[in-house]
């Protein structure tokens, strides 16, 4: 299967997109054994490409023995992006996708997305909040947008699996701070997000917010907007979920930084 938008189809006319992308040079952002992510341009338009080569049986069994689902190509991200677009949830725009090979261990695939210009991540925006607290209006807007966007994603049956502040972008000059979800390489689409994966996603957001001097009020505001339910009712019904989120986030912080997390609640 191969899908290309008009600009890519015209630029690569009579050429195999796999051959083009496997040999194309560009600004490289990530390279691992089976995957390469880089930026390139066509007629002044920026694109990002993720090119996947077969991960091999060893990597597949390694993931399975660790009780993890192996990511064998770009299909997960492609499906997640189409689903988000269908729901009107801002994310990367697909410009090209291709997959070939029946054997999952040796399957090759690619995903090309249009560049999101003049963007900054929530991680960048909140980097110095502990030392320089932001304007309350900005703080409330970002919490609202993050809660609404992540909540809509989960209600649609999509879990990110790398759900951190760095993977939510907003335009520098956007007063409403519309968030775009990126890096859905490990995302999964189902009718309903399993409990453990929903905990993992929300815990990832909490973990990556812990050094931003978040307050009890910030957390409660997020919960109310994320759940779209009054707080008393939400905690009565899903109290265990938020306890599990807190424990998971704190455990992740200790593992990542080798110290106790800051007091956040």
XYZ file of C-alpha atoms in Angstrom:
265
model
C 0.000 0.000 0.000
C 1.244 3.485 -0.888
C -0.484 6.828 -0.373
C 1.040 10.147 -1.460
C -0.403 13.648 -1.546
C -0.131 15.543 -4.809
C 3.084 17.386 -3.957
C 4.943 14.156 -3.124
C 3.458 12.230 -6.042
C 4.582 14.955 -8.445
C 8.081 15.257 -6.960
C 8.631 11.490 -6.986
C 6.900 10.697 -10.251
C 8.032 7.387 -11.783
C 10.179 6.677 -8.717
C 9.677 4.209 -5.902
C 8.881 6.213 -2.721
C 10.705 3.620 -0.627
C 13.866 4.027 -2.690
C 13.558 7.805 -2.474
C 13.098 7.928 1.292
C 15.695 5.278 2.100
C 18.316 7.330 0.261
C 17.056 10.859 0.919
C 19.289 13.145 2.958
C 17.904 15.651 5.429
C 18.188 17.072 8.921
C 18.207 13.956 11.067
C 16.300 13.946 14.356
C 16.490 10.316 15.371
C 18.194 7.163 14.176
C 17.916 3.736 15.741
C 18.595 0.324 14.278
C 15.255 -0.020 12.491
C 13.968 3.561 12.257
C 15.135 6.938 11.004
C 13.383 10.304 11.435
C 14.458 13.300 9.388
C 13.264 16.574 7.856
C 13.360 17.444 4.173
C 11.899 20.053 1.846
C 10.091 20.062 -1.481
C 9.491 23.420 -3.187
C 10.090 25.228 0.106
C 7.554 23.098 1.997
C 8.943 21.248 5.018
C 8.157 17.602 5.730
C 9.122 15.038 8.348
C 9.691 11.416 7.392
C 9.827 8.316 9.548
C 11.304 5.393 7.673
C 10.982 1.943 9.233
C 12.956 -1.120 8.248
C 12.184 -4.587 9.570
C 12.722 -4.854 13.331
C 13.615 -8.561 13.216
C 12.405 -11.485 15.295
C 14.824 -10.768 18.124
C 13.257 -7.365 18.799
C 9.758 -8.799 18.537
C 10.434 -11.536 21.087
C 12.305 -9.111 23.341
C 9.197 -6.915 23.526
C 6.839 -9.851 24.002
C 8.923 -11.319 26.823
C 8.828 -7.866 28.473
C 5.024 -7.847 28.103
C 5.227 -5.005 25.586
C 3.594 -4.811 22.195
C 6.276 -4.459 19.495
C 6.020 -1.525 17.086
C 6.915 -2.958 13.713
C 6.333 0.028 11.468
C 4.489 3.259 10.715
C 0.998 1.738 10.597
C 0.110 2.574 14.209
C 0.955 6.237 13.786
C -0.769 6.444 10.415
C -4.021 4.982 11.759
C -3.903 7.191 14.848
C -3.403 10.345 12.772
C -6.304 9.473 10.474
C -8.526 8.833 13.468
C -7.559 12.126 15.111
C -8.246 14.001 11.870
C -11.635 12.311 11.603
C -12.462 13.529 15.105
C -11.188 17.054 14.515
C -8.379 16.709 17.073
C -5.340 18.698 15.839
C -2.281 16.580 15.064
C 0.280 16.147 12.309
C -1.066 16.101 8.748
C -0.259 12.960 6.773
C 1.397 13.659 3.423
C 2.466 10.125 2.596
C 2.365 6.570 3.871
C 3.570 3.258 2.563
C 4.056 -0.305 3.732
C 5.366 -3.431 2.036
C 6.073 -6.988 3.098
C 3.843 -9.536 4.815
C 6.410 -10.769 7.324
C 6.110 -8.503 10.365
C 9.779 -9.004 11.253
C 10.967 -7.718 7.888
C 8.177 -5.319 6.907
C 9.220 -1.885 5.666
C 7.107 1.259 5.948
C 7.243 5.033 5.929
C 5.194 7.972 7.142
C 5.594 11.523 5.845
C 3.894 14.440 7.622
C 3.775 18.137 6.857
C 5.943 20.326 9.047
C 4.151 22.253 11.785
C 5.723 25.717 11.570
C 6.370 28.222 14.362
C 5.449 25.766 17.076
C 6.684 25.206 20.593
C 6.013 22.315 22.926
C 4.381 22.523 26.323
C 7.693 21.329 27.739
C 9.405 24.421 26.306
C 6.640 26.757 27.455
C 6.657 25.438 31.026
C 10.421 24.982 31.356
C 10.968 27.944 33.704
C 7.595 28.093 35.433
C 9.119 27.076 38.774
C 11.413 30.119 38.751
C 9.147 32.488 36.826
C 5.443 31.704 37.310
C 3.362 32.392 34.204
C 0.398 34.669 33.824
C -2.627 32.924 35.352
C -4.622 33.266 32.119
C -1.921 31.416 30.173
C -1.667 28.750 32.853
C -5.425 28.154 32.831
C -5.598 28.105 29.029
C -2.847 25.500 28.701
C -4.328 23.281 31.410
C -7.721 23.491 29.739
C -6.349 22.698 26.305
C -4.226 19.814 27.584
C -7.139 18.306 29.501
C -9.567 18.695 26.611
C -7.156 17.345 23.996
C -5.939 14.334 25.986
C -9.472 13.596 27.186
C -10.851 13.653 23.638
C -8.018 11.379 22.495
C -8.776 8.814 25.200
C -12.541 8.931 24.717
C -11.906 8.158 21.039
C -10.079 4.971 22.042
C -6.576 6.244 21.291
C -3.731 5.951 23.775
C -0.396 7.619 23.048
C 2.096 5.546 25.079
C 4.564 8.478 25.056
C 2.188 11.010 26.532
C 4.447 13.796 27.800
C 4.328 17.591 27.565
C 6.973 17.558 24.830
C 4.529 15.833 22.481
C 1.920 18.590 22.587
C 2.691 21.590 20.380
C 1.048 24.984 20.057
C 1.669 27.840 17.640
C 3.797 30.639 19.058
C 1.271 33.274 17.965
C -1.914 31.366 18.879
C -3.754 33.188 21.713
C -6.108 30.225 22.183
C -3.170 27.785 22.380
C -4.687 25.030 20.262
C -2.652 21.890 20.926
C -1.371 19.540 18.237
C -0.466 15.979 19.211
C 2.784 14.636 17.743
C 5.025 11.559 17.856
C 2.317 8.889 17.820
C 4.818 6.195 16.851
C 3.603 3.862 19.618
C -0.062 4.905 19.662
C -2.842 2.335 19.714
C -6.429 2.629 18.484
C -9.270 0.634 20.020
C -12.935 1.082 20.879
C -11.870 1.847 24.437
C -8.470 2.575 25.972
C -7.506 -0.192 28.437
C -7.210 0.928 32.051
C -3.454 0.426 32.351
C -2.739 2.431 29.196
C -4.998 5.273 30.256
C -3.183 5.365 33.603
C 0.155 5.369 31.778
C -0.813 8.285 29.529
C -2.208 10.506 32.274
C 0.711 9.612 34.554
C 3.067 10.688 31.770
C 1.435 14.111 31.707
C 1.673 14.406 35.492
C 5.284 13.218 35.553
C 6.373 15.733 32.939
C 4.578 18.520 34.829
C 6.098 17.871 38.245
C 8.959 20.350 37.882
C 6.614 23.107 36.674
C 5.457 24.066 40.180
C 1.996 22.670 39.582
C -0.515 23.134 42.388
C -3.433 21.212 43.841
C -5.757 23.610 42.053
C -4.004 22.939 38.731
C -4.457 19.194 39.141
C -8.108 19.500 40.112
C -8.772 21.804 37.168
C -7.178 19.264 34.831
C -9.233 16.388 36.290
C -12.526 18.280 35.962
C -11.862 19.245 32.341
C -10.334 15.903 31.359
C -13.259 13.920 32.732
C -15.985 16.486 31.902
C -17.496 15.549 35.243
C -17.929 17.469 38.546
C -14.981 16.688 40.831
C -16.998 15.149 43.667
C -18.703 12.761 41.289
C -15.503 11.958 39.375
C -13.447 11.100 42.469
C -16.287 9.047 43.927
C -16.486 7.006 40.750
C -12.830 6.901 39.640
C -10.783 7.626 42.753
C -8.652 4.506 42.282
C -7.721 5.619 38.773
C -6.245 8.917 39.985
C -4.419 7.195 42.852
C -2.852 4.821 40.333
C -1.942 7.782 38.114
C -0.202 9.531 41.010
C 1.736 6.414 42.060
C 2.819 5.706 38.478
C 3.967 9.292 37.915
C 5.947 9.406 41.148
C 7.564 6.034 40.396
C 8.543 7.280 36.940
C 10.056 10.442 38.424
C 12.171 8.443 40.881
C 13.334 6.131 38.095
C 14.165 8.996 35.737
C 15.862 11.391 38.177
C 16.954 9.161 41.063
C 15.264 11.342 43.686
C 11.924 12.018 45.274
C 9.503 14.067 43.173
C 8.726 17.612 44.298
C 5.609 18.148 46.342
C 2.875 18.641 43.784
C -0.382 18.004 45.679
